[in-house]
mmCIF file of C-alpha atoms and ligand atoms in Angstrom:
data_model
loop_
_atom_site.group_PDB
_atom_site.id
_atom_site.type_symbol
_atom_site.label_atom_id
_atom_site.label_comp_id
_atom_site.label_asym_id
_atom_site.label_seq_id
_atom_site.Cartn_x
_atom_site.Cartn_y
_atom_site.Cartn_z
ATOM 1 C CA MET A 1 -139.483 -98.934 192.079
ATOM 2 C CA THR A 2 -136.636 -97.398 190.139
ATOM 3 C CA ASP A 3 -137.354 -95.348 187.009
ATOM 4 C CA LYS A 4 -136.052 -96.987 183.886
ATOM 5 C CA SER A 5 -136.264 -95.758 180.336
ATOM 6 C CA TRP A 6 -137.944 -98.018 177.778
ATOM 7 C CA PHE A 7 -134.515 -98.467 176.227
ATOM 8 C CA GLU A 8 -132.966 -99.769 179.450
ATOM 9 C CA THR A 9 -136.017 -101.918 180.103
ATOM 10 C CA ILE A 10 -135.775 -103.647 176.743
ATOM 11 C CA PHE A 11 -132.111 -104.397 177.213
ATOM 12 C CA CYS A 12 -132.578 -105.554 180.821
ATOM 13 C CA CYS A 13 -135.362 -107.871 179.662
ATOM 14 C CA CYS A 14 -133.086 -109.289 177.024
ATOM 15 C CA ASN A 15 -130.367 -109.519 179.667
ATOM 16 C CA ARG A 16 -127.979 -107.670 177.332
ATOM 17 C CA ARG A 17 -126.082 -104.414 177.654
ATOM 18 C CA PRO A 18 -126.508 -101.866 174.838
ATOM 19 C CA VAL A 19 -123.320 -101.683 172.774
ATOM 20 C CA ILE A 20 -121.884 -98.181 172.729
ATOM 21 C CA ARG A 21 -118.800 -98.100 170.582
ATOM 22 C CA ARG A 22 -116.314 -95.277 170.637
ATOM 23 C CA GLU A 23 -115.241 -93.943 167.291
ATOM 24 C CA ILE A 24 -111.715 -94.205 165.937
ATOM 25 C CA LYS A 25 -111.063 -92.036 162.900
ATOM 26 C CA LEU A 26 -108.378 -93.053 160.436
ATOM 27 C CA GLY A 27 -107.024 -91.516 157.259
ATOM 28 C CA CYS A 28 -105.875 -93.829 154.432
ATOM 29 C CA PHE A 29 -103.295 -92.312 152.058
ATOM 30 C CA GLY A 30 -100.966 -93.464 149.287
ATOM 31 C CA ILE A 31 -100.344 -92.724 145.599
ATOM 32 C CA GLY A 32 -103.050 -93.466 143.009
ATOM 33 C CA GLY A 33 -103.558 -97.177 142.349
ATOM 34 C CA ALA A 34 -101.507 -98.223 145.392
ATOM 35 C CA GLY A 35 -104.384 -100.375 146.616
ATOM 36 C CA LYS A 36 -105.943 -98.277 149.410
ATOM 37 C CA THR A 37 -109.562 -98.935 148.519
ATOM 38 C CA PHE A 38 -108.755 -102.553 147.769
ATOM 39 C CA PHE A 39 -107.186 -103.020 151.210
ATOM 40 C CA LEU A 40 -110.056 -101.305 153.061
ATOM 41 C CA LYS A 41 -112.625 -103.457 151.272
ATOM 42 C CA VAL A 42 -110.742 -106.631 152.207
ATOM 43 C CA LEU A 43 -110.373 -105.417 155.805
ATOM 44 C CA LYS A 44 -114.085 -104.766 156.062
ATOM 45 C CA GLY A 45 -114.953 -108.075 154.445
ATOM 46 C CA GLU A 46 -116.419 -106.707 151.206
ATOM 47 C CA ASP A 47 -115.708 -107.858 147.677
ATOM 48 C CA PRO A 48 -112.762 -105.672 146.498
ATOM 49 C CA ARG A 49 -113.021 -106.350 142.788
ATOM 50 C CA ASP A 50 -114.144 -103.919 140.076
ATOM 51 C CA LEU A 51 -113.039 -100.822 141.930
ATOM 52 C CA LEU A 52 -113.166 -97.348 140.499
ATOM 53 C CA ARG A 53 -110.487 -94.762 141.181
ATOM 54 C CA THR A 54 -111.307 -92.712 144.269
ATOM 55 C CA ASN A 55 -112.185 -89.230 143.113
ATOM 56 C CA GLY A 56 -111.834 -86.944 146.134
ATOM 57 C CA PHE A 57 -112.454 -89.126 149.144
ATOM 58 C CA SER A 58 -114.891 -91.692 150.463
ATOM 59 C CA THR A 59 -115.811 -92.574 154.019
ATOM 60 C CA ILE A 60 -115.812 -96.239 154.988
ATOM 61 C CA LYS A 61 -117.307 -97.313 158.298
ATOM 62 C CA MET A 62 -116.774 -100.684 159.941
ATOM 63 C CA GLU A 63 -117.190 -102.272 163.357
ATOM 64 C CA TYR A 64 -113.819 -103.105 164.810
ATOM 65 C CA ASP A 65 -114.872 -104.880 168.029
ATOM 66 C CA GLU A 66 -117.317 -104.397 170.917
ATOM 67 C CA SER A 67 -115.607 -101.163 171.953
ATOM 68 C CA PHE A 68 -114.653 -99.388 168.761
ATOM 69 C CA GLN A 69 -116.146 -98.395 165.463
ATOM 70 C CA LEU A 70 -113.806 -97.323 162.665
ATOM 71 C CA THR A 71 -114.417 -94.388 160.370
ATOM 72 C CA VAL A 72 -111.822 -94.397 157.609
ATOM 73 C CA TYR A 73 -111.331 -91.523 155.173
ATOM 74 C CA ASP A 74 -110.143 -93.144 151.944
ATOM 75 C CA VAL A 75 -108.542 -90.216 150.130
ATOM 76 C CA GLY A 76 -107.680 -90.337 146.429
ATOM 77 C CA GLY A 77 -103.969 -90.560 145.647
ATOM 78 C CA ASP A 78 -103.577 -89.041 142.193
ATOM 79 C CA LYS A 79 -101.042 -86.200 142.006
ATOM 80 C CA GLY A 80 -103.689 -83.545 141.491
ATOM 81 C CA ILE A 81 -105.527 -84.459 144.665
ATOM 82 C CA ARG A 82 -102.662 -85.033 147.083
ATOM 83 C CA GLY A 83 -102.906 -81.382 148.137
ATOM 84 C CA ILE A 84 -106.038 -82.192 150.140
ATOM 85 C CA TRP A 85 -104.394 -84.961 152.196
ATOM 86 C CA SER A 86 -103.188 -82.537 154.853
ATOM 87 C CA ASN A 87 -106.790 -81.399 155.498
ATOM 88 C CA TYR A 88 -107.434 -84.790 157.116
ATOM 89 C CA TYR A 89 -104.308 -85.199 159.236
ATOM 90 C CA ALA A 90 -105.583 -83.292 162.264
ATOM 91 C CA GLU A 91 -108.980 -84.970 162.283
ATOM 92 C CA VAL A 92 -107.837 -88.569 162.592
ATOM 93 C CA HIS A 93 -106.500 -90.693 165.434
ATOM 94 C CA GLY A 94 -104.119 -92.632 163.179
ATOM 95 C CA ILE A 95 -102.754 -92.913 159.630
ATOM 96 C CA ILE A 96 -102.826 -95.857 157.217
ATOM 97 C CA TYR A 97 -100.271 -95.394 154.433
ATOM 98 C CA VAL A 98 -100.108 -97.785 151.461
ATOM 99 C CA ILE A 99 -96.713 -97.991 149.734
ATOM 100 C CA ASP A 100 -96.912 -99.220 146.164
ATOM 101 C CA TYR A 101 -93.923 -101.510 145.785
ATOM 102 C CA SER A 102 -94.872 -102.820 142.349
ATOM 103 C CA THR A 103 -92.160 -100.903 140.426
ATOM 104 C CA ASP A 104 -89.159 -98.712 141.279
ATOM 105 C CA GLU A 105 -91.089 -95.663 140.064
ATOM 106 C CA THR A 106 -94.151 -96.284 142.184
ATOM 107 C CA PHE A 107 -91.955 -97.129 145.160
ATOM 108 C CA LEU A 108 -89.988 -93.858 144.848
ATOM 109 C CA GLU A 109 -93.154 -91.849 144.342
ATOM 110 C CA SER A 110 -94.714 -93.513 147.369
ATOM 111 C CA LEU A 111 -91.655 -92.724 149.511
ATOM 112 C CA GLU A 112 -91.615 -89.073 148.408
ATOM 113 C CA ALA A 113 -95.275 -88.598 149.270
ATOM 114 C CA PHE A 114 -94.781 -90.424 152.572
ATOM 115 C CA ASP A 115 -91.844 -88.199 153.512
ATOM 116 C CA ALA A 116 -94.056 -85.099 153.330
ATOM 117 C CA LEU A 117 -96.847 -86.824 155.228
ATOM 118 C CA LYS A 118 -94.826 -88.245 158.135
ATOM 119 C CA ASN A 119 -93.199 -84.892 158.932
ATOM 120 C CA HIS A 120 -96.428 -82.916 158.994
ATOM 121 C CA PRO A 121 -97.075 -81.432 162.467
ATOM 122 C CA HIS A 122 -100.518 -83.068 162.674
ATOM 123 C CA VAL A 123 -99.064 -86.490 161.864
ATOM 124 C CA LEU A 124 -96.180 -86.387 164.319
ATOM 125 C CA LYS A 125 -96.997 -88.246 167.546
ATOM 126 C CA LYS A 126 -99.745 -90.279 165.868
ATOM 127 C CA PRO A 127 -99.705 -94.048 165.206
ATOM 128 C CA ILE A 128 -98.943 -95.028 161.588
ATOM 129 C CA PHE A 129 -99.760 -98.281 159.836
ATOM 130 C CA LEU A 130 -97.536 -98.809 156.784
ATOM 131 C CA LEU A 131 -98.893 -101.294 154.292
ATOM 132 C CA LEU A 132 -96.530 -102.525 151.584
ATOM 133 C CA ASN A 133 -98.496 -103.524 148.551
ATOM 134 C CA ASN A 134 -96.811 -105.276 145.662
ATOM 135 C CA GLN A 135 -98.869 -106.576 142.787
ATOM 136 C CA ASN A 136 -95.830 -107.875 140.833
ATOM 137 C CA ASN A 137 -94.619 -110.250 143.518
ATOM 138 C CA ARG A 138 -91.331 -108.379 143.843
ATOM 139 C CA GLU A 139 -88.835 -109.334 146.507
ATOM 140 C CA PHE A 140 -88.242 -106.768 149.201
ATOM 141 C CA ASP A 141 -86.256 -106.477 152.346
ATOM 142 C CA ASP A 142 -87.832 -105.209 155.570
ATOM 143 C CA VAL A 143 -84.607 -103.517 156.620
ATOM 144 C CA GLU A 144 -84.319 -101.790 153.267
ATOM 145 C CA ILE A 145 -87.910 -100.523 153.529
ATOM 146 C CA SER A 146 -87.287 -99.368 157.053
ATOM 147 C CA ASN A 147 -84.203 -97.424 155.944
ATOM 148 C CA GLU A 148 -85.915 -95.963 152.891
ATOM 149 C CA THR A 149 -88.868 -94.660 154.845
ATOM 150 C CA ASN A 150 -86.405 -92.935 157.195
ATOM 151 C CA ILE A 151 -88.610 -92.934 160.250
ATOM 152 C CA GLN A 152 -86.926 -91.461 163.298
ATOM 153 C CA PRO A 153 -87.598 -93.183 166.610
ATOM 154 C CA GLY A 154 -89.946 -91.241 168.898
ATOM 155 C CA GLN A 155 -91.430 -89.113 166.130
ATOM 156 C CA HIS A 156 -94.666 -91.105 166.110
ATOM 157 C CA LYS A 157 -96.583 -93.157 168.657
ATOM 158 C CA CYS A 158 -95.773 -96.273 166.691
ATOM 159 C CA VAL A 159 -95.065 -97.324 163.094
ATOM 160 C CA LEU A 160 -96.230 -100.779 162.092
ATOM 161 C CA PHE A 161 -95.304 -102.455 158.812
ATOM 162 C CA SER A 162 -97.238 -105.107 157.035
ATOM 163 C CA HIS A 163 -97.259 -106.752 153.623
ATOM 164 C CA PHE A 164 -100.235 -107.037 151.373
ATOM 165 C CA ASN A 165 -98.548 -108.693 148.428
ATOM 166 C CA LYS A 166 -100.614 -109.803 145.539
ATOM 167 C CA TYR A 167 -103.564 -110.461 147.732
ATOM 168 C CA THR A 168 -105.674 -113.156 146.071
ATOM 169 C CA GLY A 169 -106.902 -115.077 149.092
ATOM 170 C CA TYR A 170 -110.544 -116.016 149.394
ATOM 171 C CA LEU A 171 -111.886 -113.135 147.226
ATOM 172 C CA ASN A 172 -114.779 -115.300 146.144
ATOM 173 C CA ASN A 173 -115.718 -115.956 149.758
ATOM 174 C CA ILE A 174 -116.012 -112.253 150.553
ATOM 175 C CA LYS A 175 -119.664 -111.400 150.148
ATOM 176 C CA ASN A 176 -120.618 -108.983 152.897
ATOM 177 C CA ALA A 177 -119.286 -107.503 156.103
ATOM 178 C CA THR A 178 -121.212 -109.349 158.794
ATOM 179 C CA MET A 179 -118.334 -109.938 161.221
ATOM 180 C CA THR A 180 -116.320 -107.366 163.123
ATOM 181 C CA VAL A 181 -112.761 -106.798 161.949
ATOM 182 C CA GLU A 182 -111.443 -108.350 165.126
ATOM 183 C CA ALA A 183 -113.579 -111.494 164.707
ATOM 184 C CA ARG A 184 -112.397 -111.890 161.116
ATOM 185 C CA THR A 185 -108.785 -111.462 162.209
ATOM 186 C CA LYS A 186 -109.200 -114.275 164.728
ATOM 187 C CA LYS A 187 -110.696 -116.434 162.017
ATOM 188 C CA ASP A 188 -108.318 -115.682 159.095
ATOM 189 C CA LYS A 189 -105.122 -114.887 160.998
ATOM 190 C CA HIS A 190 -103.545 -112.956 158.103
ATOM 191 C CA GLU A 191 -100.396 -111.068 158.964
ATOM 192 C CA PHE A 192 -101.776 -107.704 157.766
ATOM 193 C CA GLN A 193 -104.875 -108.232 159.928
ATOM 194 C CA GLU A 194 -102.834 -108.940 163.039
ATOM 195 C CA GLN A 195 -100.575 -105.932 162.468
ATOM 196 C CA PHE A 196 -103.607 -103.788 161.932
ATOM 197 C CA GLY A 197 -104.950 -105.073 165.279
ATOM 198 C CA ARG A 198 -101.751 -103.889 167.008
ATOM 199 C CA PHE A 199 -102.132 -100.512 165.331
ATOM 200 C CA ILE A 200 -105.680 -100.170 166.741
ATOM 201 C CA ASP A 201 -104.428 -101.275 170.171
ATOM 202 C CA SER A 202 -101.908 -98.439 170.118
ATOM 203 C CA ILE A 203 -104.656 -95.927 169.293
ATOM 204 C CA SER A 204 -106.862 -97.378 172.021
ATOM 205 C CA GLU A 205 -104.029 -96.984 174.515
ATOM 206 C CA HIS A 206 -103.636 -93.247 173.709
ATOM 207 C CA TYR A 207 -107.281 -92.706 172.853
ATOM 208 C CA VAL A 208 -107.964 -89.810 175.256
ATOM 209 C CA GLU A 209 -104.866 -87.870 174.258
ATOM 210 C CA LEU A 210 -105.428 -88.463 170.539
ATOM 211 C CA SER A 211 -109.127 -87.611 170.827
ATOM 212 C CA GLU A 212 -108.347 -84.191 172.285
ATOM 213 C CA GLY A 213 -106.476 -83.274 169.111
ATOM 214 C CA VAL A 214 -109.238 -84.732 166.941
ATOM 215 C CA LYS A 215 -111.972 -82.813 168.797
ATOM 216 C CA ALA A 216 -110.013 -79.557 168.601
ATOM 217 C CA ALA A 217 -109.555 -80.086 164.858
ATOM 218 C CA GLU A 218 -113.260 -80.886 164.432
ATOM 219 C CA LEU A 219 -114.196 -77.714 166.301
ATOM 220 C CA ALA A 220 -111.792 -75.649 164.206
ATOM 221 C CA LEU A 221 -113.241 -77.240 161.066
ATOM 222 C CA LYS A 222 -116.796 -76.420 162.174
ATOM 223 C CA ILE A 223 -115.831 -72.808 162.816
ATOM 224 C CA ARG A 224 -114.206 -72.629 159.371
ATOM 225 C CA GLN A 225 -117.252 -74.204 157.747
ATOM 226 C CA ASP A 226 -119.643 -71.828 159.557
ATOM 227 C CA ALA A 227 -117.533 -68.849 158.514
ATOM 228 C CA ALA A 228 -117.475 -70.085 154.913
ATOM 229 C CA LYS A 229 -121.255 -70.641 155.040
ATOM 230 C CA GLU A 230 -121.791 -67.111 156.375
ATOM 231 C CA GLN A 231 -119.490 -65.751 153.679
ATOM 232 C CA ARG A 232 -121.499 -67.589 151.015
ATOM 233 C CA ARG A 233 -124.752 -66.254 152.511
ATOM 234 C CA LEU A 234 -123.449 -62.665 152.406
ATOM 235 C CA MET A 235 -122.258 -63.124 148.823
ATOM 236 C CA GLN A 236 -125.679 -64.476 147.869
ATOM 237 C CA MET A 237 -127.385 -61.497 149.531
ATOM 238 C CA LYS A 238 -125.083 -59.109 147.673
ATOM 239 C CA VAL A 239 -125.833 -60.790 144.351
ATOM 240 C CA GLU A 240 -129.595 -60.571 145.038
ATOM 241 C CA HIS A 241 -129.256 -56.933 146.114
ATOM 242 C CA ASP A 242 -127.336 -56.057 142.925
ATOM 243 C CA ALA A 243 -129.934 -57.877 140.805
ATOM 244 C CA LEU A 244 -132.737 -55.926 142.507
ATOM 245 C CA LYS A 245 -130.879 -52.655 141.956
ATOM 246 C CA ALA A 246 -130.467 -53.492 138.275
ATOM 247 C CA ASP A 247 -134.198 -54.286 138.040
ATOM 248 C CA VAL A 248 -135.145 -50.975 139.627
ATOM 249 C CA ALA A 249 -132.785 -49.087 137.296
ATOM 250 C CA GLY A 250 -134.336 -50.886 134.310
ATOM 251 C CA LEU A 251 -137.847 -49.985 135.457
ATOM 252 C CA GLU A 252 -136.890 -46.349 135.952
ATOM 253 C CA LEU A 253 -135.474 -46.224 132.435
ATOM 254 C CA ARG A 254 -138.711 -47.572 131.001
ATOM 255 C CA ASN A 255 -141.002 -45.418 133.195
ATOM 256 C CA PRO A 256 -139.103 -42.224 134.069
ATOM 257 C CA PRO A 257 -140.483 -40.345 137.087
ATOM 258 C CA PRO A 258 -142.825 -37.423 136.191
ATOM 259 C CA GLN A 259 -140.928 -34.203 135.467
ATOM 260 C CA PRO A 260 -142.366 -30.699 135.987
ATOM 261 C CA ALA A 261 -144.300 -29.700 132.855
ATOM 262 C CA ALA A 262 -142.152 -27.768 130.335
ATOM 263 C CA GLN A 263 -143.337 -24.304 129.403
ATOM 264 C CA PRO A 264 -144.715 -24.339 125.858
ATOM 265 C CA VAL A 265 -142.810 -21.837 123.787
ATOM 266 C CA HIS A 266 -144.115 -20.724 120.460
ATOM 267 C CA PRO A 267 -142.016 -19.526 117.563
ATOM 268 C CA ASP A 268 -141.723 -15.846 116.937
ATOM 269 C CA PRO A 269 -145.032 -14.456 115.718
ATOM 270 C CA PRO A 270 -145.382 -12.374 112.613
ATOM 271 C CA SER A 271 -144.548 -8.758 113.183
ATOM 272 C CA ASP A 272 -148.099 -7.717 112.395
ATOM 273 C CA PRO A 273 -150.279 -8.977 115.219
ATOM 274 C CA LYS A 274 -153.339 -8.823 113.026
ATOM 275 C CA SER A 275 -151.902 -11.421 110.663
ATOM 276 C CA ALA A 276 -151.187 -13.896 113.414
ATOM 277 C CA SER A 277 -153.073 -17.072 112.720
ATOM 278 C CA ILE A 278 -154.907 -18.474 115.644
ATOM 279 C CA ASN A 279 -156.017 -22.057 115.863
ATOM 280 C CA LEU A 280 -159.535 -21.715 117.104
ATOM 281 C CA ASP A 281 -159.806 -25.372 118.015
ATOM 282 C CA GLU A 282 -156.788 -25.372 120.281
ATOM 283 C CA SER A 283 -157.104 -21.986 121.886
ATOM 284 C CA PRO A 284 -160.329 -20.222 122.531
ATOM 285 C CA PRO A 285 -160.419 -16.579 121.542
ATOM 286 C CA LEU A 286 -159.658 -14.001 124.105
ATOM 287 C CA SER A 287 -162.973 -13.097 125.603
ATOM 288 C CA LEU A 288 -164.177 -10.630 128.099
ATOM 289 C CA ALA A 289 -164.818 -13.459 130.499
ATOM 290 C CA SER A 290 -161.282 -14.719 130.215
ATOM 291 C CA SER A 291 -159.867 -11.276 130.654
ATOM 292 C CA THR A 292 -161.643 -10.973 133.910
ATOM 293 C CA ILE A 293 -160.838 -14.293 135.467
ATOM 294 C CA PRO A 294 -161.330 -14.013 139.183
ATOM 295 C CA SER A 295 -158.204 -14.682 141.208
ATOM 296 C CA ASP A 296 -159.733 -17.648 143.075
ATOM 297 C CA ILE A 297 -160.229 -19.477 139.739
ATOM 298 C CA ILE A 298 -156.640 -18.840 138.783
ATOM 299 C CA GLN A 299 -155.419 -20.174 142.078
ATOM 300 C CA SER A 300 -157.190 -23.449 141.517
ATOM 301 C CA SER A 301 -155.906 -23.993 137.995
ATOM 302 C CA PRO A 302 -154.095 -27.307 137.435
ATOM 303 C CA GLU A 303 -150.809 -25.537 137.096
ATOM 304 C CA GLU A 304 -151.058 -24.381 140.647
ATOM 305 C CA VAL A 305 -151.622 -27.871 142.002
ATOM 306 C CA THR A 306 -148.062 -28.818 141.050
ATOM 307 C CA PRO A 307 -145.802 -27.837 143.941
ATOM 308 C CA ARG A 308 -143.183 -25.345 142.951
ATOM 309 C CA ASP A 309 -141.417 -22.267 144.167
ATOM 310 C CA PRO A 310 -143.622 -19.660 145.724
ATOM 311 C CA VAL A 311 -145.007 -17.376 143.092
ATOM 312 C CA PRO A 312 -143.624 -13.899 143.559
ATOM 313 C CA LYS A 313 -146.112 -11.129 143.770
ATOM 314 C CA ILE A 314 -145.864 -8.540 141.015
ATOM 315 C CA SER A 315 -146.175 -5.013 141.981
ATOM 316 C CA GLN A 316 -147.480 -2.507 139.452
ATOM 317 C CA THR A 317 -145.242 0.109 140.924
ATOM 318 C CA SER A 318 -142.098 -1.965 140.948
ATOM 319 C CA THR A 319 -139.258 -0.536 138.914
ATOM 320 C CA LEU A 320 -136.924 -3.492 139.099
ATOM 321 C CA PRO A 321 -135.328 -4.322 135.732
ATOM 322 C CA VAL A 322 -135.613 -7.780 134.223
ATOM 323 C CA SER A 323 -132.753 -9.888 135.465
ATOM 324 C CA PRO A 324 -130.470 -11.201 132.644
ATOM 325 C CA GLN A 325 -130.386 -14.578 134.442
ATOM 326 C CA ASP A 326 -134.116 -14.857 134.275
ATOM 327 C CA SER A 327 -134.100 -16.430 130.849
ATOM 328 C CA HIS A 328 -137.654 -17.734 131.249
ATOM 329 C CA ALA A 329 -138.917 -14.266 131.792
ATOM 330 C CA HIS A 330 -137.004 -13.064 128.752
ATOM 331 C CA ILE A 331 -138.500 -15.745 126.517
ATOM 332 C CA LYS A 332 -141.963 -15.128 127.811
ATOM 333 C CA MET A 333 -141.743 -11.469 127.126
ATOM 334 C CA GLU A 334 -140.681 -11.952 123.540
ATOM 335 C CA THR A 335 -143.019 -14.739 122.475
ATOM 336 C CA PRO A 336 -146.755 -15.224 122.358
ATOM 337 C CA ILE A 337 -147.833 -17.675 124.995
ATOM 338 C CA LEU A 338 -150.538 -20.233 124.603
ATOM 339 C CA ARG A 339 -151.207 -21.313 128.120
ATOM 340 C CA ASP A 340 -154.238 -22.513 129.988
ATOM 341 C CA ASN A 341 -156.237 -22.020 126.813
ATOM 342 C CA TYR A 342 -155.679 -18.278 126.721
ATOM 343 C CA PHE A 343 -153.777 -16.799 123.849
ATOM 344 C CA LEU A 344 -151.515 -13.961 124.809
ATOM 345 C CA PRO A 345 -150.307 -11.678 122.029
ATOM 346 C CA PRO A 346 -146.632 -10.718 122.005
ATOM 347 C CA LYS A 347 -145.673 -7.639 123.770
ATOM 348 C CA THR A 348 -145.505 -4.597 121.553
ATOM 349 C CA PRO A 349 -143.275 -1.669 122.583
ATOM 350 C CA GLY A 350 -144.955 0.877 124.732
ATOM 351 C CA ARG A 351 -148.027 -1.188 125.231
ATOM 352 C CA GLN A 352 -149.387 -1.592 128.709
ATOM 353 C CA TYR A 353 -149.649 -5.135 130.002
ATOM 354 C CA SER A 354 -153.181 -6.356 130.034
ATOM 355 C CA ARG A 355 -154.614 -7.878 133.144
ATOM 356 C CA ILE A 356 -154.541 -11.319 131.533
ATOM 357 C CA GLN A 357 -150.873 -10.950 130.754
ATOM 358 C CA ARG A 358 -150.155 -10.066 134.344
ATOM 359 C CA ILE A 359 -152.083 -13.139 135.459
ATOM 360 C CA GLN A 360 -150.071 -15.162 132.992
ATOM 361 C CA ASN A 361 -146.825 -13.892 134.429
ATOM 362 C CA VAL A 362 -147.986 -14.755 137.895
ATOM 363 C CA LEU A 363 -148.741 -18.305 136.742
ATOM 364 C CA ASN A 364 -145.297 -18.590 135.156
ATOM 365 C CA GLY A 365 -143.629 -17.297 138.226
ATOM 366 C CA SER A 366 -141.645 -14.816 136.229
ATOM 367 C CA ARG A 367 -140.523 -11.521 137.616
ATOM 368 C CA VAL A 368 -141.423 -9.434 134.585
ATOM 369 C CA VAL A 369 -142.157 -5.916 135.450
ATOM 370 C CA PRO A 370 -144.044 -3.793 132.981
ATOM 371 C CA LYS A 371 -142.333 -0.663 131.878
HETATM 372 N N1 GTP B 1 -105.439 -108.784 143.355
HETATM 373 C C1 GTP B 1 -105.030 -107.651 143.879
HETATM 374 N N2 GTP B 1 -105.317 -106.500 143.225
HETATM 375 C C2 GTP B 1 -104.930 -105.339 143.769
HETATM 376 C C3 GTP B 1 -104.291 -105.256 144.999
HETATM 377 N N3 GTP B 1 -104.079 -103.960 145.289
HETATM 378 C C4 GTP B 1 -104.560 -103.253 144.279
HETATM 379 N N4 GTP B 1 -105.076 -104.063 143.350
HETATM 380 C C5 GTP B 1 -105.635 -103.653 142.046
HETATM 381 O O1 GTP B 1 -105.285 -102.314 141.816
HETATM 382 C C6 GTP B 1 -106.440 -101.570 141.490
HETATM 383 C C7 GTP B 1 -106.287 -100.203 142.107
HETATM 384 O O2 GTP B 1 -106.388 -100.333 143.476
HETATM 385 P P1 GTP B 1 -107.202 -99.289 144.333
HETATM 386 O O3 GTP B 1 -107.440 -99.906 145.653
HETATM 387 O O4 GTP B 1 -108.382 -98.799 143.601
HETATM 388 O O5 GTP B 1 -106.127 -98.142 144.394
HETATM 389 P P2 GTP B 1 -106.244 -96.817 145.247
HETATM 390 O O6 GTP B 1 -104.996 -96.697 146.042
HETATM 391 O O7 GTP B 1 -107.510 -96.774 145.979
HETATM 392 O O8 GTP B 1 -106.187 -95.749 144.084
HETATM 393 P P3 GTP B 1 -106.921 -94.327 144.025
HETATM 394 O O9 GTP B 1 -108.313 -94.533 144.437
HETATM 395 O O10 GTP B 1 -106.769 -93.915 142.605
HETATM 396 O O11 GTP B 1 -106.164 -93.431 144.933
HETATM 397 C C8 GTP B 1 -107.602 -102.343 142.069
HETATM 398 O O12 GTP B 1 -108.748 -102.212 141.290
HETATM 399 C C9 GTP B 1 -107.133 -103.758 142.036
HETATM 400 O O13 GTP B 1 -107.505 -104.346 140.825
HETATM 401 C C10 GTP B 1 -104.002 -106.524 145.666
HETATM 402 O O14 GTP B 1 -103.431 -106.572 146.735
HETATM 403 N N5 GTP B 1 -104.404 -107.659 145.062
HETATM 404 MG MG1 MG B 2 -109.220 -95.710 145.903
#
């Protein structure tokens, strides 16, 4: 017994082959109001009335026959949007171009835009279907049109003309697209339908060659899109990073990091030490106990917990002068210091440093040497 997938089994049971259509991609161009969307709707078998201007582009899909499915990019034709036409040239197997023949102005404008299109490198060697649309029932000459469009032989796979003048036929009968384009062509036998059929035949004939260009363009487009996506992702990350940095800066401004405690400096005391007023609440009086603070207690004072430069040892016998750069030491010598709850009187000339004052100097890390 041969292995068959459920899909194959269903179709074998129904005695029908699954329909796998290959895709033909087409681009439909022409100046604004030329009738591109109108034509594509009629071709597909949809009601073409009450159309809106195509803003950007729209994609119209339709079944052509058993072998092919059509994907048509209907690109807006207003002057401001014509710049994007060339983005589609490489990605399509063939070009539909609608020439608006309603007035001399629209005809000239259509020819100008067509001239740029037909000479584009991605349009050369591709089949072109030229549809002449004329809503004013103007007379025109095929030879004249052929001369005006100035198409050189061999530049394109084929160039097929057709007329779509003042199309009014059976609009009320068009309700929905139930038939393939080919089936409708056989039924209606309109000239534009038959010419369009020849255009698709030409694409089918060169399908492999044309598809290579289309696939290469699709790959290039995907690479461009991925690169653009990556670029957008990086930009987004940068924006988020900058926002985070700004947040952190804002937080730091509101809550600055803890700075080393500033040394309290008191104003110059009165010259007579006896008249110095002492706030008993804030600073306890100098006591015998405080003047004999054991060194281990001093070491564990809160001031010492804060990391800082190693405290230099003070030698009683040192004769080093006070450095002029050591401004801290200078200030501390000249002012009374209220520190760690011990009041230190200002230094008076000739007076020996008390033990407490030496301890205080050690705590301040100053290099004051008693005279
Ligand atoms: N009856 C009739 N009306 C047409 C025909 N061609 C165009 N029109 C009218 O012209 C209007 C504009 O046609 P569209 O098909 O929207 O023109 P377009 O080329 O798609 O224009 P843009 O989308 O602006 O680029 C349509 O709404 C129709 O009313 C035609 O062959 N017969
Ligand atoms: Mg349109």
